[in-house]
Amino acid sequence: MRYAFCGLLVLLSAALVWQALQLSGPASVYPLVVTSGALLFSLSYTVMRVVGGFDDGASSFEIPRATIARVAGFVAVWLAYVLLLPTGGFILTTWLALLVSLAIVRGRLGLVDALATALFVAVLAVLMKTVLYVPVPQGWLDESLETLLYRLR
């Protein structure tokens, strides 16, 4: 089962890389970097576990039956994230993915959670546009932020 889980992780990462390769233009850089990183790390971890074995007692791959739905929901959110990036843009899609992930992990959400997540994504988007110069998929919010930033300069 542990090897199957590793294989599933590698296959999902590869599928996301394939989806990211279907995007074109400068907005494709961000999803390609993120998904390629996920594939690289999942492949590296799988190789490390295959070489080292799974004889460490309680496996980090064991998922209690009560949390399987949460894990599946979390995976589904991040699969949807990559698929929705081109249409929703970076800011909105990232905010929604983080917010739903937080709700899945914690089991509840509050207004402070939504606002803090929105602030985090806004700061990240400003950094990507002004400091890191990472092209991200553009949606209405991304274009509005860009317009605001260039007016302030």
Coordinates of C-alpha atoms in Angstrom, one line a residue, residues 6-151:
C6 CA 4.0 6.8 -3.6
G7 CA 3.1 5.8 -7.1
L8 CA -0.2 7.7 -6.9
L9 CA 1.6 10.8 -5.7
V10 CA 4.1 10.6 -8.6
L11 CA 1.3 10.0 -11.1
L12 CA -0.8 12.9 -9.8
S13 CA 2.3 15.2 -9.9
A14 CA 3.0 14.1 -13.5
A15 CA -0.6 14.8 -14.5
L16 CA -0.3 18.3 -13.1
V17 CA 2.9 18.9 -14.9
W18 CA 1.3 17.7 -18.1
Q19 CA -1.6 20.1 -17.6
A20 CA 0.8 22.9 -16.9
L21 CA 2.6 22.2 -20.1
Q22 CA -0.7 22.8 -22.0
L23 CA -0.7 26.4 -20.9
S24 CA 1.0 29.0 -23.1
G25 CA 2.5 32.4 -22.6
P26 CA 4.2 33.9 -19.6
A27 CA 1.4 33.0 -17.3
S28 CA 2.3 29.3 -17.7
V29 CA 5.6 29.8 -15.8
Y30 CA 4.1 29.7 -12.3
P31 CA 2.0 26.5 -12.6
L32 CA 4.9 24.8 -14.4
V33 CA 7.4 25.6 -11.7
V34 CA 5.0 24.6 -8.9
T35 CA 4.0 21.3 -10.5
S36 CA 7.5 20.5 -11.6
G37 CA 8.7 21.0 -8.1
A38 CA 5.9 18.8 -6.8
L39 CA 6.9 16.1 -9.3
L40 CA 10.6 16.4 -8.4
F41 CA 10.0 16.1 -4.7
S42 CA 7.5 13.3 -5.0
L43 CA 9.9 11.3 -7.2
S44 CA 12.8 12.0 -4.9
Y45 CA 10.8 10.9 -1.8
T46 CA 9.6 7.8 -3.6
V47 CA 13.1 6.8 -4.6
M48 CA 14.4 7.5 -1.1
R49 CA 11.7 5.4 0.5
V50 CA 12.1 2.5 -2.0
V51 CA 15.9 2.5 -1.4
G52 CA 15.5 2.9 2.4
G53 CA 12.5 0.7 2.7
F54 CA 9.4 1.2 4.9
D55 CA 10.5 -0.6 8.0
D56 CA 10.2 2.4 10.3
G57 CA 7.2 1.0 12.2
A58 CA 4.3 3.5 11.9
S59 CA 4.4 4.7 8.4
S60 CA 3.9 8.4 7.6
F61 CA 1.8 7.1 4.7
E62 CA -0.9 5.5 7.0
I63 CA -4.0 7.6 6.9
P64 CA -6.6 7.0 9.6
R65 CA -9.9 6.0 8.0
A66 CA -11.6 9.0 9.6
T67 CA -9.4 11.4 7.7
I68 CA -9.4 9.8 4.3
A69 CA -12.2 12.2 3.1
R70 CA -10.2 15.2 4.3
V71 CA -7.1 14.0 2.5
A72 CA -9.1 13.4 -0.7
G73 CA -10.7 16.8 -0.4
F74 CA -7.3 18.5 0.1
V75 CA -5.9 16.7 -3.0
A76 CA -9.0 17.6 -5.0
V77 CA -8.6 21.3 -4.1
W78 CA -5.0 21.5 -5.3
L79 CA -5.8 19.6 -8.5
A80 CA -8.6 22.0 -9.1
Y81 CA -6.2 24.9 -8.3
V82 CA -3.9 24.1 -11.2
L83 CA -6.9 23.6 -13.6
L84 CA -8.6 26.8 -12.6
L85 CA -5.5 29.1 -12.6
P86 CA -5.8 30.1 -16.2
T87 CA -9.4 31.2 -15.9
G88 CA -9.5 32.5 -12.3
G89 CA -6.1 34.2 -12.2
F90 CA -3.5 33.9 -9.5
I91 CA -5.1 36.0 -6.7
L92 CA -8.6 34.6 -6.7
T93 CA -7.7 31.0 -7.3
T94 CA -4.9 31.0 -4.7
W95 CA -7.1 32.6 -2.1
L96 CA -9.9 30.1 -2.7
A97 CA -7.6 27.1 -2.7
L98 CA -5.9 28.2 0.6
L99 CA -9.2 29.1 2.2
V100 CA -10.8 25.7 1.3
S101 CA -7.6 23.9 2.3
L102 CA -7.7 25.6 5.7
A103 CA -11.3 24.7 6.1
I104 CA -10.6 21.1 5.3
V105 CA -7.6 20.9 7.7
R106 CA -9.1 22.8 10.6
G107 CA -12.7 21.8 10.1
R108 CA -14.0 25.3 10.4
L109 CA -13.4 28.9 9.2
G110 CA -13.9 32.3 10.6
L111 CA -13.9 35.8 9.1
V112 CA -10.4 36.4 10.5
D113 CA -9.2 33.3 8.6
A114 CA -10.6 34.6 5.3
L115 CA -9.2 38.1 5.8
A116 CA -5.8 36.8 6.9
T117 CA -5.6 34.5 3.9
A118 CA -6.7 37.3 1.5
L119 CA -4.0 39.6 3.0
F120 CA -1.3 36.8 2.6
V121 CA -2.3 36.3 -1.1
A122 CA -2.4 40.0 -1.8
V123 CA 1.1 40.5 -0.3
L124 CA 2.4 37.5 -2.2
A125 CA 0.9 38.8 -5.4
V126 CA 2.5 42.3 -4.9
L127 CA 5.9 40.6 -4.2
M128 CA 5.6 38.5 -7.3
K129 CA 4.8 41.5 -9.5
T130 CA 7.2 44.0 -8.0
V131 CA 10.2 42.1 -6.5
L132 CA 10.3 38.5 -7.9
Y133 CA 8.9 39.3 -11.4
V134 CA 7.2 35.9 -11.6
P135 CA 4.5 35.9 -14.3
V136 CA 1.3 34.4 -13.0
P137 CA -2.0 33.7 -14.7
Q138 CA -3.9 36.9 -14.9
G139 CA -7.5 37.3 -13.8
W140 CA -9.6 40.4 -13.2
L141 CA -8.1 40.9 -9.7
D142 CA -4.5 40.4 -11.0
E143 CA -5.0 43.0 -13.7
S144 CA -6.6 45.4 -11.3
L145 CA -3.6 45.0 -8.9
E146 CA -1.2 45.5 -11.7
T147 CA -3.0 48.7 -12.8
L148 CA -2.9 50.0 -9.2
L149 CA 0.7 49.3 -8.8
Y150 CA 1.7 51.0 -12.0
R151 CA -0.3 54.1 -11.1

